Short mmCIF file of C-alpha atoms and ligand atoms in Angstrom, two decimals:
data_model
loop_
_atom_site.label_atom_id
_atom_site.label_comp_id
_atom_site.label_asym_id
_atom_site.label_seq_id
_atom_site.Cartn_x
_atom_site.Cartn_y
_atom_site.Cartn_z
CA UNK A 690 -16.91 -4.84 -43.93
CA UNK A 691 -18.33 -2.98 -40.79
CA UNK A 692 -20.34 -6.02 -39.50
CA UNK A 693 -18.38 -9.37 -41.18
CA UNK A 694 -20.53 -12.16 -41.60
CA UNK A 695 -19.52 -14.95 -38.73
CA UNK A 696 -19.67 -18.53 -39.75
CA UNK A 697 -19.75 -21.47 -37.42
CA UNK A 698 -18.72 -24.37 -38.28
CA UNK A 699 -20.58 -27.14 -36.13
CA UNK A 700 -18.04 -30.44 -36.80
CA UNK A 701 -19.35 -33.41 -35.48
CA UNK A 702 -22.37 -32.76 -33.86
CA UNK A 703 -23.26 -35.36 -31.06
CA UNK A 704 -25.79 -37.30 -33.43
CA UNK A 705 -24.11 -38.49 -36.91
CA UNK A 706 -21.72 -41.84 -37.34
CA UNK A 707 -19.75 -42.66 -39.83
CA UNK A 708 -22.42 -45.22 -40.83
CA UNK A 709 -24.68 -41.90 -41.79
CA UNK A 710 -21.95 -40.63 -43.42
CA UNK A 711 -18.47 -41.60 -43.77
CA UNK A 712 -17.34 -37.65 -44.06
CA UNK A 713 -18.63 -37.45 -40.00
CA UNK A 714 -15.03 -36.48 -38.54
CA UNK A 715 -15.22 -38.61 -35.29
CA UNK A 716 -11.61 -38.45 -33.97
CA UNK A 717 -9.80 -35.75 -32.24
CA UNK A 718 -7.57 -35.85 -35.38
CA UNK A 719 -10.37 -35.74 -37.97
CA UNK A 720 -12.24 -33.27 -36.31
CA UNK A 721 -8.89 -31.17 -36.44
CA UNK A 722 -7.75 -31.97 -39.72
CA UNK A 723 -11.74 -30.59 -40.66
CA UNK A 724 -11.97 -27.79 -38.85
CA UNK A 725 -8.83 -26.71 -40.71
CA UNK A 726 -10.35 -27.00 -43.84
CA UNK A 727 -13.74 -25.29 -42.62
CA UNK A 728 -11.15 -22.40 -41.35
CA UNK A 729 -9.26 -21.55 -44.10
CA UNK A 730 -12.61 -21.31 -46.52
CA UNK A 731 -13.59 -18.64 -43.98
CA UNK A 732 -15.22 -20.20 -41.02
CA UNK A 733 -14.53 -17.93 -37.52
CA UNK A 734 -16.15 -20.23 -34.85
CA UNK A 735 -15.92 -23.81 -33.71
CA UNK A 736 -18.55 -24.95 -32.49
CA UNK A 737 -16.98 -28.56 -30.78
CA UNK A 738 -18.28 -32.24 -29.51
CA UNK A 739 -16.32 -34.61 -28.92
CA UNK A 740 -17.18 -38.58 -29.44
CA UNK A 741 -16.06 -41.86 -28.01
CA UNK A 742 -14.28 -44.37 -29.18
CA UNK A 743 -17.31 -46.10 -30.47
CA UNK A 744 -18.46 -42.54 -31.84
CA UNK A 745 -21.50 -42.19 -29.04
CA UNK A 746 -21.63 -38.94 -27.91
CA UNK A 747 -19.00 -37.90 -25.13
CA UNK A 748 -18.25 -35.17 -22.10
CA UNK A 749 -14.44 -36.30 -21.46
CA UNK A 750 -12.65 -33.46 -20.67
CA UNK A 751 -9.38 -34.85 -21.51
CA UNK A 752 -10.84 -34.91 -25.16
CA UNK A 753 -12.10 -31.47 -25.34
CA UNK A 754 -8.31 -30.67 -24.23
CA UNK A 755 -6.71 -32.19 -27.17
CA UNK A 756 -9.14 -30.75 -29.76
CA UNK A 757 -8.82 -27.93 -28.29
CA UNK A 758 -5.06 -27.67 -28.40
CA UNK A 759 -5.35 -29.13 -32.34
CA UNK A 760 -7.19 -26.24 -32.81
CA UNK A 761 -4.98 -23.81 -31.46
CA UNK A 762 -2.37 -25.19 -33.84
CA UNK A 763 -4.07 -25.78 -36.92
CA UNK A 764 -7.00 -23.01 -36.54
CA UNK A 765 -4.64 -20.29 -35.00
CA UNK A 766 -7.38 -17.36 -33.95
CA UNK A 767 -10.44 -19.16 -34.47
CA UNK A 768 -12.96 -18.88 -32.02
CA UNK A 769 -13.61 -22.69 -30.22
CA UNK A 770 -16.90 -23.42 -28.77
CA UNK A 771 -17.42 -26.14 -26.67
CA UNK A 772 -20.87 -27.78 -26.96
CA UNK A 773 -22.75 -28.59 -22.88
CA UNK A 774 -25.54 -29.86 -24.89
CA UNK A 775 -27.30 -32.71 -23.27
CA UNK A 776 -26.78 -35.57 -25.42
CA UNK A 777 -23.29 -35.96 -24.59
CA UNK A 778 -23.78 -36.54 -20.96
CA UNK A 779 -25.41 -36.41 -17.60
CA UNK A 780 -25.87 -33.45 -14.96
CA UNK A 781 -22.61 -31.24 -14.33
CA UNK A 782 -20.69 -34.16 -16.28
CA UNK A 783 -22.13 -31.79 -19.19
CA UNK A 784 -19.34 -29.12 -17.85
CA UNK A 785 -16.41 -31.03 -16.73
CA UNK A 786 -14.12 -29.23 -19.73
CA UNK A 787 -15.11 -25.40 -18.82
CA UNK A 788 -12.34 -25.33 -16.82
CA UNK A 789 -10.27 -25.81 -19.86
CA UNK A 790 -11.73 -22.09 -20.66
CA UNK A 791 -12.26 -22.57 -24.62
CA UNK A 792 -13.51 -18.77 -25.68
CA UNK A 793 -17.42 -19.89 -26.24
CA UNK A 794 -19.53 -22.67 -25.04
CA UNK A 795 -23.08 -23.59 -25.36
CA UNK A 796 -25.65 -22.78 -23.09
CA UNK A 797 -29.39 -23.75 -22.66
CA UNK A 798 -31.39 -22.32 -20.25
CA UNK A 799 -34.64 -23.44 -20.60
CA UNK A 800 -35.94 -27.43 -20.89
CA UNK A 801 -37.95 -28.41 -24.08
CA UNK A 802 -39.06 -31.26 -25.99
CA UNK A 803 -37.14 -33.33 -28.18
CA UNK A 804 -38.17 -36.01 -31.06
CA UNK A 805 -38.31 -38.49 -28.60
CA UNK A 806 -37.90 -37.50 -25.05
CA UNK A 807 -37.43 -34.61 -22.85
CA UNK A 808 -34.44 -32.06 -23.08
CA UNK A 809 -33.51 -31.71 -19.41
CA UNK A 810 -32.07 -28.59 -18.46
CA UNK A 811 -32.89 -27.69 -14.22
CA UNK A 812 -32.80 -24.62 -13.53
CA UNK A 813 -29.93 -25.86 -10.79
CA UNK A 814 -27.75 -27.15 -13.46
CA UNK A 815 -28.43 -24.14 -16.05
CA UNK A 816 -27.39 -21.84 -12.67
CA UNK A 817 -24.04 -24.14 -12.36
CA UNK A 818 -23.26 -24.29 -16.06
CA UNK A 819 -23.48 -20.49 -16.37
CA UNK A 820 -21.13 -20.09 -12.92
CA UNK A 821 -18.56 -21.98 -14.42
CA UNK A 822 -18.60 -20.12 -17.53
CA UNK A 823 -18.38 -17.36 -15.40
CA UNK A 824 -15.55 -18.40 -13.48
CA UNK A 825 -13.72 -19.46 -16.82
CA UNK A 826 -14.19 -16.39 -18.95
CA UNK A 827 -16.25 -18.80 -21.08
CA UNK A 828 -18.80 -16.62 -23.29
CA UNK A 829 -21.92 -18.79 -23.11
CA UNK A 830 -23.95 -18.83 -26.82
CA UNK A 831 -27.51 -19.41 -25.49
CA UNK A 832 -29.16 -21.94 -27.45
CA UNK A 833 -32.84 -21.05 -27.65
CA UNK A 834 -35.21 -23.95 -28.31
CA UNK A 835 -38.02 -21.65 -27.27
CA UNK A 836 -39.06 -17.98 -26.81
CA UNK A 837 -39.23 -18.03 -23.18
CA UNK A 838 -35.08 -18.81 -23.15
CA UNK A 839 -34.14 -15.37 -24.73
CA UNK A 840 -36.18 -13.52 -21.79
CA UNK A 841 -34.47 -16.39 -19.75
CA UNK A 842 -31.21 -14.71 -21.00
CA UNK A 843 -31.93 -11.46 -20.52
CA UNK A 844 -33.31 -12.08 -16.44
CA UNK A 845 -29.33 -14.20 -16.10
CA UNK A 846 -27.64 -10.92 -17.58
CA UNK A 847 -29.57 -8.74 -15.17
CA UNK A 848 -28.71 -11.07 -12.12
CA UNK A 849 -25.25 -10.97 -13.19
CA UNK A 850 -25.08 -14.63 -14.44
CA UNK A 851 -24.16 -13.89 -18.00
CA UNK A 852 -21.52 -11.43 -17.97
CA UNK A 853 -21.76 -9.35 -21.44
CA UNK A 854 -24.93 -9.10 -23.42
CA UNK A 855 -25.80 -12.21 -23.99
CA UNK A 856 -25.36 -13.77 -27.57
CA UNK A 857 -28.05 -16.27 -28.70
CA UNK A 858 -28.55 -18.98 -31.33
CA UNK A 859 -31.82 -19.35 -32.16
CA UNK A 860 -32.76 -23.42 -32.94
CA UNK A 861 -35.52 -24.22 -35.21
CA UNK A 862 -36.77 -27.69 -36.75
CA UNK A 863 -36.61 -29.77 -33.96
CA UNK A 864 -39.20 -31.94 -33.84
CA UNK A 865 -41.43 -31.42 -30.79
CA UNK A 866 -39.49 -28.14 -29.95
CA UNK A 867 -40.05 -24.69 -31.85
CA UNK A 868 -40.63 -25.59 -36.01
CA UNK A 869 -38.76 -23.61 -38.69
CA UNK A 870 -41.37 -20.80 -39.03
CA UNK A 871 -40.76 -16.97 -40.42
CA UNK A 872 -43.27 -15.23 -38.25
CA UNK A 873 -41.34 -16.50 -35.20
CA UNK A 874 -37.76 -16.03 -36.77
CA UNK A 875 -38.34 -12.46 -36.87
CA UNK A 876 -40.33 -12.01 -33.41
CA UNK A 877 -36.94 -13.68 -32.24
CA UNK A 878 -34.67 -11.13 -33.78
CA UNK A 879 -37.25 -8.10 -32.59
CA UNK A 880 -37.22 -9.45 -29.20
CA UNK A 881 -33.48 -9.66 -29.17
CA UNK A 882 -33.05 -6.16 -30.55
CA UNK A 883 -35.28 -5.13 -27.43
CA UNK A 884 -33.97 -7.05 -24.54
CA UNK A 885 -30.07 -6.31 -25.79
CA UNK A 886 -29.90 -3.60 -28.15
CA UNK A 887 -30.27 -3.01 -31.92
CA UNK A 888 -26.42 -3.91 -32.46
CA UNK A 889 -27.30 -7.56 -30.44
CA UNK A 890 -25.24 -9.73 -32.19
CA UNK A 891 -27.12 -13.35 -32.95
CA UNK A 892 -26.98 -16.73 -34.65
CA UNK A 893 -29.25 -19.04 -36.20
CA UNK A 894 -29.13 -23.07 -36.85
CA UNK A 895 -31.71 -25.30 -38.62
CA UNK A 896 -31.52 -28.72 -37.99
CA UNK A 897 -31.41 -31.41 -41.07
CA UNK A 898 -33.06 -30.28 -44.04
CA UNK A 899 -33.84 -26.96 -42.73
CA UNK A 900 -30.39 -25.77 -42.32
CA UNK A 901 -29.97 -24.02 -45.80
CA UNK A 902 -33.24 -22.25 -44.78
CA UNK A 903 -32.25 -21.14 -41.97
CA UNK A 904 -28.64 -19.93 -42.97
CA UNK A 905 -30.43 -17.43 -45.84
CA UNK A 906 -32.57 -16.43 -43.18
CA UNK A 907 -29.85 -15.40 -40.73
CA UNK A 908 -27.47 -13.81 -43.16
CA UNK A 909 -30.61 -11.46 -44.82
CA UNK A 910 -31.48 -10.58 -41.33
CA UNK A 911 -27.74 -9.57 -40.29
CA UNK A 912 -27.41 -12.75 -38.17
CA UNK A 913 -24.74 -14.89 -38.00
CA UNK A 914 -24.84 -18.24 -40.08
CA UNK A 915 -24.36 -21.97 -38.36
CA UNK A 916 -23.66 -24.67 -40.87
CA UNK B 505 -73.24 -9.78 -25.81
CA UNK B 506 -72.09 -11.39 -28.66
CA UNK B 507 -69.34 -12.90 -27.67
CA UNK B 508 -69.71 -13.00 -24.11
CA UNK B 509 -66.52 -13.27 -21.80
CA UNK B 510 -65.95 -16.41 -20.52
CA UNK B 511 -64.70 -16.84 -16.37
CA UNK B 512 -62.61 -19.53 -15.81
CA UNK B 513 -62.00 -20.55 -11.73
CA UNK B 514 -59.31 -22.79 -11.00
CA UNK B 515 -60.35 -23.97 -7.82
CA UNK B 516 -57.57 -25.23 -5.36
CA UNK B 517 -54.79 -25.49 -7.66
CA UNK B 518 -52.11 -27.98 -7.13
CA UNK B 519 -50.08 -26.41 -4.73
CA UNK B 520 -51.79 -23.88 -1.82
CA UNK B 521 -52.89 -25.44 1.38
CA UNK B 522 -54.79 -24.52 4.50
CA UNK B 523 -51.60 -23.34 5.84
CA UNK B 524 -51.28 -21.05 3.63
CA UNK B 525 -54.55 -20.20 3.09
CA UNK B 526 -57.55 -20.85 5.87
CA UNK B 527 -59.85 -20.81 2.67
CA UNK B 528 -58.54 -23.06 0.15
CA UNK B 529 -60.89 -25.61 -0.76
CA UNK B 530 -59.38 -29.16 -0.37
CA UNK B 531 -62.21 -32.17 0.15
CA UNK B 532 -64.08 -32.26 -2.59
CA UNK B 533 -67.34 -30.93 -0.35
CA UNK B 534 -65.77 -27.57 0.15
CA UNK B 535 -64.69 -27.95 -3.61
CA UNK B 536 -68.50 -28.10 -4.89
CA UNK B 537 -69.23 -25.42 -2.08
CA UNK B 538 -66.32 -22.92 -3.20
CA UNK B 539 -66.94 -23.98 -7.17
CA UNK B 540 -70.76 -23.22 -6.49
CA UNK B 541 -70.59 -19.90 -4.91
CA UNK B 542 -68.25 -18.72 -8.27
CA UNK B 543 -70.57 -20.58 -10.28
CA UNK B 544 -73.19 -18.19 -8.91
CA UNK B 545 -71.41 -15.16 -9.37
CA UNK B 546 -71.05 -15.75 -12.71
CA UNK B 547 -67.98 -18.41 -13.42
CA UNK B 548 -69.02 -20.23 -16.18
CA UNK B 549 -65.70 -23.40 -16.25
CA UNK B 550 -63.99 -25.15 -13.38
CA UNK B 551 -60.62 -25.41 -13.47
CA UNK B 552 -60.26 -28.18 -10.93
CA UNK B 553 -57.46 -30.30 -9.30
CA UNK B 554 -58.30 -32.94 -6.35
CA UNK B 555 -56.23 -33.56 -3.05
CA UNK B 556 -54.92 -36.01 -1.16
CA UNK B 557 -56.51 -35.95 2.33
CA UNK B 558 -53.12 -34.77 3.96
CA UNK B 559 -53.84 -32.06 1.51
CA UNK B 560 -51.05 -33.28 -1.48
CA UNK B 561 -51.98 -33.17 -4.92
CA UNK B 562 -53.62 -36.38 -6.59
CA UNK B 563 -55.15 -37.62 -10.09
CA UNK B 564 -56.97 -39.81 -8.26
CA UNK B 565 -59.88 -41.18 -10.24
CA UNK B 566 -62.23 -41.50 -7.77
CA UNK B 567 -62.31 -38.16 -6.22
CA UNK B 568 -62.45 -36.86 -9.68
CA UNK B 569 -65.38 -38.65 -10.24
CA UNK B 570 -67.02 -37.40 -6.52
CA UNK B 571 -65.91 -33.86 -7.97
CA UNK B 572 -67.83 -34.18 -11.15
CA UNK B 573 -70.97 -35.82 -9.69
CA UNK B 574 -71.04 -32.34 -7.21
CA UNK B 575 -70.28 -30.08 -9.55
CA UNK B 576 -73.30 -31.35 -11.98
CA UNK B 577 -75.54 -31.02 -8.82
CA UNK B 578 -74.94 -28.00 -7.92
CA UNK B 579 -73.55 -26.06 -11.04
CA UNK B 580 -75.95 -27.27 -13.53
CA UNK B 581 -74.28 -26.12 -17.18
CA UNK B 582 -70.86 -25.29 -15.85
CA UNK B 583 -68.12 -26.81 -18.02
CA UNK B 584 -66.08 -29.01 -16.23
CA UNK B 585 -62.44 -29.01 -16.64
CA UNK B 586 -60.07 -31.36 -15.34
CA UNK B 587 -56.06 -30.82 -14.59
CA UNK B 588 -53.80 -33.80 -16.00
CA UNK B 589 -51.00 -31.26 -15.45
CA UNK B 590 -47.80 -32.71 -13.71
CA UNK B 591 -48.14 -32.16 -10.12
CA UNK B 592 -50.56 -34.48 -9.44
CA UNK B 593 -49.24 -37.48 -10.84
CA UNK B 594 -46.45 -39.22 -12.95
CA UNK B 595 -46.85 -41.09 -16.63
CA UNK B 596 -50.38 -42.02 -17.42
CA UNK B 597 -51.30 -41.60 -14.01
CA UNK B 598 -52.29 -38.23 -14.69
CA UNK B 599 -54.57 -39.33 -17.50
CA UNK B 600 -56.93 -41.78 -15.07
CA UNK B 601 -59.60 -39.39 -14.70
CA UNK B 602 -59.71 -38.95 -18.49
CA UNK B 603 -62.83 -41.96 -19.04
CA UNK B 604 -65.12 -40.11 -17.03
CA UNK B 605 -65.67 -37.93 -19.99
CA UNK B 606 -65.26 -34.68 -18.73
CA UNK B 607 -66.14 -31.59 -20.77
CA UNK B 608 -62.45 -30.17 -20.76
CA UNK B 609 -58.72 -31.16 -19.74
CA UNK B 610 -55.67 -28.94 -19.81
CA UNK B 611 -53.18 -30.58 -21.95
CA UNK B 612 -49.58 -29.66 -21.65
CA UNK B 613 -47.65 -30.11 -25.04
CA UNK B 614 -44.49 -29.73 -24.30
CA UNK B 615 -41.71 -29.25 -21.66
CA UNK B 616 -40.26 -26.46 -19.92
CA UNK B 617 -38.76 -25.62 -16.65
CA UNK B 618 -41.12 -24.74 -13.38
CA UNK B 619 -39.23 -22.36 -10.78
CA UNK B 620 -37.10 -25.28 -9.21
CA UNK B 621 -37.96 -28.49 -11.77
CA UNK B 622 -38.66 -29.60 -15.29
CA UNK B 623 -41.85 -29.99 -16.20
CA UNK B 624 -41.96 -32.73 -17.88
CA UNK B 625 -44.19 -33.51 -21.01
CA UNK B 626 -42.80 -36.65 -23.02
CA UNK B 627 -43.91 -36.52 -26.12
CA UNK B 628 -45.00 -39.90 -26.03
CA UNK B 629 -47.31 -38.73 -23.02
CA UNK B 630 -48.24 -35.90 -24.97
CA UNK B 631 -49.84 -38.31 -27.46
CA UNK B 632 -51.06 -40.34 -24.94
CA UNK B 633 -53.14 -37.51 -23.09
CA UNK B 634 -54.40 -36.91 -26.54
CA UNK B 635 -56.07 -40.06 -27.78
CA UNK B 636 -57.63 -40.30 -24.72
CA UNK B 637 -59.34 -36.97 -24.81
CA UNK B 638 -60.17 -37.72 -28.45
CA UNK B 639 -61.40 -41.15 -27.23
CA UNK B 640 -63.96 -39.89 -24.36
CA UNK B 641 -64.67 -36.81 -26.23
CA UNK B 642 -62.91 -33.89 -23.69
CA UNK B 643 -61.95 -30.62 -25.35
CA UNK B 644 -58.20 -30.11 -24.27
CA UNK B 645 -57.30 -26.88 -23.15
CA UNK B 646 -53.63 -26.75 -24.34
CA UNK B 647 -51.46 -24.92 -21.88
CA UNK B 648 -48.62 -22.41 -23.46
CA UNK B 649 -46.15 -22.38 -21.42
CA UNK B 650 -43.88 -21.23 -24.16
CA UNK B 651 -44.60 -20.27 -27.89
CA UNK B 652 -43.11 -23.30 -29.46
CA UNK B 653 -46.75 -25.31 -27.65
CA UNK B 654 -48.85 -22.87 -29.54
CA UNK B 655 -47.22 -24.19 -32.85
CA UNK B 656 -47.17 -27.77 -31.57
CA UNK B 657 -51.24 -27.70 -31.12
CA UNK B 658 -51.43 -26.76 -34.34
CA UNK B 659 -49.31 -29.20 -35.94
CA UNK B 660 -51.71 -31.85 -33.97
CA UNK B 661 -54.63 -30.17 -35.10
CA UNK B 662 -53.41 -31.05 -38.41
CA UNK B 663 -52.51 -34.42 -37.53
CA UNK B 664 -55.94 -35.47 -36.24
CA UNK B 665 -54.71 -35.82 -32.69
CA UNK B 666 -56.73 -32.79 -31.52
CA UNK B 667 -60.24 -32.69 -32.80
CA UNK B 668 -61.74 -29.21 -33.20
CA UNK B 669 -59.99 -25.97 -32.98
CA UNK B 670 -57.07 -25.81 -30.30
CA UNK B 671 -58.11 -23.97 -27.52
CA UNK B 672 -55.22 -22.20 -26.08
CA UNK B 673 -54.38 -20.69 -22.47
CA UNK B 674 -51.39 -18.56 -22.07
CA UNK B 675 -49.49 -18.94 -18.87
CA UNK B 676 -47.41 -16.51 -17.69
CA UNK B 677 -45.54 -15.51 -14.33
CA UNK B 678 -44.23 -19.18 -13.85
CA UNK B 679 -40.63 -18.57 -12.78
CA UNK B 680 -38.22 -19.97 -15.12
CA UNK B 681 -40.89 -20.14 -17.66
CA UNK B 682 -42.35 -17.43 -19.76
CA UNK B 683 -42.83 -14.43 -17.53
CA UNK B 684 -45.29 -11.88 -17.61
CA UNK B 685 -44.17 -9.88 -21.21
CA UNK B 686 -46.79 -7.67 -22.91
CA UNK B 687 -44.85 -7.80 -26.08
CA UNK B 688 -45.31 -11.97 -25.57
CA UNK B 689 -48.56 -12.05 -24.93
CA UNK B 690 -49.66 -10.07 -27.73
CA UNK B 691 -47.32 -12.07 -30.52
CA UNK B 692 -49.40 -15.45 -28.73
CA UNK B 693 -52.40 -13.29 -29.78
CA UNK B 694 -51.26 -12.95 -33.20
CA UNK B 695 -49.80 -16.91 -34.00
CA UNK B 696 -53.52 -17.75 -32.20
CA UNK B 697 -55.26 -15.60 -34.96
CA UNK B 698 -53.02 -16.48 -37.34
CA UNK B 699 -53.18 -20.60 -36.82
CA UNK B 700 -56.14 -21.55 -35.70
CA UNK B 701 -58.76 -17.85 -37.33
CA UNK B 702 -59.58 -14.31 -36.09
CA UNK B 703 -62.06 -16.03 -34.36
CA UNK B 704 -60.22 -18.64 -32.50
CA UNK B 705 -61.37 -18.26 -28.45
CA UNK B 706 -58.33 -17.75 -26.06
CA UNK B 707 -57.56 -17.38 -22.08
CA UNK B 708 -54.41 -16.59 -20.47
CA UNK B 709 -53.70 -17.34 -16.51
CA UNK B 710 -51.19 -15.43 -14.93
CA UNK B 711 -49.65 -16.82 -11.86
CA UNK B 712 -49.63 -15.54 -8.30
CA UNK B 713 -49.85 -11.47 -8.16
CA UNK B 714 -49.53 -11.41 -11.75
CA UNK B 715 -52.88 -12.91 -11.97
CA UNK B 716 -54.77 -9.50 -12.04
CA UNK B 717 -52.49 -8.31 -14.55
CA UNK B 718 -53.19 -11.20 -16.88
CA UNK B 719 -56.99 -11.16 -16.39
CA UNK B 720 -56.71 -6.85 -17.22
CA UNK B 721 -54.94 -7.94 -20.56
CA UNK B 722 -56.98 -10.97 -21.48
CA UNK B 723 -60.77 -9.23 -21.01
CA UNK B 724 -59.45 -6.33 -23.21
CA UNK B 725 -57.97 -8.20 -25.88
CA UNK B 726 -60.65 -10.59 -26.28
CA UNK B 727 -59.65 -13.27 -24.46
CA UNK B 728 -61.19 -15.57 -21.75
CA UNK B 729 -60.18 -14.96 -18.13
CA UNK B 730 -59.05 -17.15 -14.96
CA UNK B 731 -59.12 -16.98 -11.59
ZN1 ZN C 1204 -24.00 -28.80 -30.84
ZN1 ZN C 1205 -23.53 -20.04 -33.41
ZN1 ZN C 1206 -54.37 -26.18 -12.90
ZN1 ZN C 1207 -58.90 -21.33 -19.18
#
């Protein structure tokens, strides 16, 4: 194939326990032990939290070290993506394992709303996040909540901030932020084609229900697929 | 004309001072005053945010209600429009002004980042701001910062928590939030149209030098203008 379909394989996540479903790999070990299994059904990229002891949502770098190196011996070749999403801590805590330079991490650029609260994102932090990355070789995925964070994207590549064309996940059914809606899914890919190119690669996730939707909706388009 | 265009002025604003500008308006005499003379050249709503006497913003009720008592002396039939947007206040506080009943508010829906901040819009807030225009009977003007607040009037239009047809203003030019995109504003024009009717009135507000720009796109596209 000229343009291979990419799947990510999101393990984890920062939300689901094991009392939501007992399948939810939570340690280091499960998480590598299901990865594995994602990997050899096909799965390219990793997209990584990590979880305390008690399953909340974590930031320890010390963690992301030992899935990573799990995954470097079980996964060998598959692309690891560490997740700076906000649930999982505070501030630059959110980047304390960049410096283990995993191949991909998340990115937001832009703050939004969330079911219940705000999804904090300064533009300070977003400007630190993206320096480590740079410093790291890190290739940021930009998670895009909203339309305004692709152009967000596009202003960081010009300034030098995000080093190759940037590659963005678009996020839809997140209560409060942007819904799962057609009209916008393809005004997403156009405006990526324009700001980066026609060949722009980009990925898609829908959250809960939605994710099925979204997947058909990505591969049709010649995205790349998030379960 | 049938459909006459509609002249917002946003007098004051939350941030410009005397410093900065000999002829900003800040008590709310030279408010009436500066409101009048626009009124009289044809401005037909008042954007309006009150100050502090050192010249900081503030959602304090009582110069509101000073404002409004001017305003209806002076601009007989001008719609009134108060700010509950985020500079002036924290939490509820921005929603005190709210019982006087005036004709409009601007109504964030959502969060996003300002050039050095978050904006913050908690959806509880949100809901808040809401009821209470639905309780005193004040037509929200919902601010877009991003798409995703287009979609989110609509979805409380449908829920009841927004009375009559969303009335939407596009904001552009805010640094770290959407910025001035033709492409943008016409795809707002189309999810308007394509929510709330081919009908559905409009405005957009660009910010600082992009305000002219804004105002040339708005009037010829069918939309409302602001100063
Ligand atoms: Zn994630
Ligand atoms: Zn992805
Ligand atoms: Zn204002
Ligand atoms: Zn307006």
């Amino acid at each position: 194939m000229e343009n291979p379909c990419i799947i990510c394989v999101a393990i984890t996540g920062s939300l689901p326990t094991k009392a939501n479903n007992p399948a939810v790999p939570v340690t280091v070990a499960e998480q590598v032990e299901s990865t594995q299994e994602a990997f050899e059904a096909g799965a390219t990229i990793c997209h990584a939290h990590v979880r305390n002891d008690d399953e909340t949502p974590s930031a320890d770098p010390e963690k992301f070290a030992r899935l990573k190196e799990g995954l470097e011996e079980h996964c060998p070749g598959m692309v690891i993506q560490f997740s700076t999403g906000g649930r999982s801590g505070a501030g630059k805590a959110r980047g304390g394992m960049l410096s283990l330079a995993p191949d991909m991490a998340s990115l937001s650029v832009g703050s939004n709303n969330f079911p219940t609260r705000v999804y904090e994102n300064p533009p300070e932090l977003v400007d630190w996040l993206a320096s480590e990355m740079l410093e790291y070789g890190v290739k940021p995925e930009v998670e895009a909540f909203d339309l305004s964070h692709i152009l967000k994207a596009a202003d960081m590549h010009k300034k030098g901030q995000i080093k190759d064309t940037p590659y963005v996940q678009f996020v839809m059914g997140v209560k409060n932020a942007m819904p799962v809606d057609r009209e916008v899914f393809d005004f997403y890919i156009k405006t990526v084609k324009r700001l980066f190119g026609e060949d722009a690669a980009w990925c898609a996730a829908g959250i809960g229900a939605q994710q099925v939707v979204l997947n058909e909706w990505a591969i049709s388009s010649g995205g790349h697929a998030r379960t």
